[in-house]
Amino acid sequence: MLGTRFYKYVLMGYIIICGSCSSSSYSKVASSLWKCWQPIPSSNTTLIDNLVSFISPDEARSRTHTSEENWKIVEKPTKLDPEDTRPRFDILTIEVEHYVSIGISGRLRLEFFNDRLKDTKFFPSDVSTYKRNLASKTGIRLDDGKMTLQPRTLVIIGRMITGEDFILFRDAYLQDELECWVINYS
């Protein structure tokens, strides 16, 4: 594995080469490279209810008290070829039917990156009431559609192309790690 010093030289080389680039393209590349050097956090971050980042699929199933018939694998990890020297890159997506969060039922989608919980995406049956309940219980107000909770939970309200509303709770570090893999190995 290459050390931090190597990546700093790569970034410095980019700065020299890209002297004529626009400042916005420089900023995008520099921030993409910089996030790849972040140290591994010493703790997880709360996602939804009692689910925290970095837990395994088995731990998540235990914490959601989900029966086997309500625990659906949506996307299975694809294994790299044994000859492939790149680091591991597995995505496992689970859907939990009939999940209840702060009094509202809905569907919960869990995304694991290399067996660590990275995202929870909740599709509440009533998004307006869910947002009110979330605000009264936690103080989270999603009026602008996006916010960050300490230590590093990104919360986004969105809408699927199908018209379903969702609230995404994402560990920013694990998302950065996934994106760094894509930048470096894809």
GROMACS .gro file of C-alpha atoms in nm, residues 12-86:
model
   75
   12MET     CA    1   0.144   1.855  -0.561
   13GLY     CA    2   0.207   1.731  -0.916
   14TYR     CA    3  -0.157   1.788  -0.998
   15ILE     CA    4  -0.131   2.144  -0.865
   16ILE     CA    5   0.171   2.210  -1.088
   17ILE     CA    6   0.018   2.048  -1.398
   18CYS     CA    7  -0.321   2.202  -1.343
   19GLY     CA    8  -0.198   2.556  -1.294
   20SER     CA    9  -0.406   2.656  -1.593
   21CYS     CA   10  -0.716   2.466  -1.479
   22SER     CA   11  -1.017   2.644  -1.340
   23SER     CA   12  -1.026   2.675  -0.964
   24SER     CA   13  -1.349   2.474  -0.945
   25SER     CA   14  -1.200   2.171  -1.125
   26TYR     CA   15  -0.888   2.196  -0.905
   27SER     CA   16  -1.106   2.207  -0.593
   28LYS     CA   17  -1.304   1.899  -0.696
   29VAL     CA   18  -0.995   1.688  -0.767
   30ALA     CA   19  -0.807   1.812  -0.460
   31SER     CA   20  -1.099   1.740  -0.226
   32SER     CA   21  -1.148   1.396  -0.385
   33LEU     CA   22  -0.784   1.309  -0.329
   34TRP     CA   23  -0.772   1.461   0.019
   35LYS     CA   24  -1.062   1.252   0.152
   36CYS     CA   25  -0.864   0.938   0.065
   37TRP     CA   26  -0.609   1.025   0.336
   38GLN     CA   27  -0.849   1.051   0.628
   39PRO     CA   28  -0.770   0.832   0.928
   40ILE     CA   29  -1.011   0.554   1.022
   41PRO     CA   30  -1.254   0.692   1.279
   42SER     CA   31  -1.230   0.560   1.633
   43SER     CA   32  -1.607   0.528   1.672
   44ASN     CA   33  -1.919   0.466   1.469
   45THR     CA   34  -2.192   0.722   1.398
   46THR     CA   35  -2.565   0.690   1.460
   47LEU     CA   36  -2.769   0.633   1.146
   48ILE     CA   37  -3.135   0.558   1.224
   49ASP     CA   38  -3.284   0.457   1.559
   50ASN     CA   39  -3.042   0.209   1.723
   51LEU     CA   40  -2.849   0.137   1.402
   52VAL     CA   41  -2.495   0.270   1.388
   53SER     CA   42  -2.235   0.259   1.114
   54PHE     CA   43  -1.971  -0.014   1.094
   55ILE     CA   44  -2.198  -0.290   1.232
   56SER     CA   45  -2.226  -0.622   1.046
   57PRO     CA   46  -2.537  -0.747   0.866
   58ASP     CA   47  -2.598  -0.998   1.149
   59GLU     CA   48  -2.578  -0.724   1.412
   60ALA     CA   49  -2.813  -0.502   1.207
   61ARG     CA   50  -3.066  -0.784   1.176
   62SER     CA   51  -3.048  -0.844   1.550
   63ARG     CA   52  -3.097  -0.474   1.628
   64THR     CA   53  -3.397  -0.440   1.394
   65HIS     CA   54  -3.560  -0.757   1.535
   66THR     CA   55  -3.640  -0.858   1.179
   67SER     CA   56  -3.780  -1.197   1.085
   68GLU     CA   57  -3.629  -1.386   0.794
   69GLU     CA   58  -3.931  -1.319   0.568
   70ASN     CA   59  -3.894  -0.941   0.619
   71TRP     CA   60  -3.514  -0.942   0.561
   72LYS     CA   61  -3.472  -0.935   0.183
   73ILE     CA   62  -3.137  -0.930   0.003
   74VAL     CA   63  -3.171  -0.675  -0.279
   75GLU     CA   64  -2.808  -0.673  -0.397
   76LYS     CA   65  -2.553  -0.942  -0.321
   77PRO     CA   66  -2.179  -0.875  -0.317
   78THR     CA   67  -1.993  -0.975  -0.630
   79LYS     CA   68  -1.660  -1.127  -0.549
   80LEU     CA   69  -1.346  -1.007  -0.722
   81ASP     CA   70  -1.158  -1.261  -0.928
   82PRO     CA   71  -0.896  -1.437  -0.710
   83GLU     CA   72  -0.629  -1.305  -0.949
   84ASP     CA   73  -0.747  -0.946  -0.894
   85THR     CA   74  -0.500  -0.763  -0.667
   86ARG     CA   75  -0.731  -0.473  -0.586
   0.00000   0.00000   0.00000
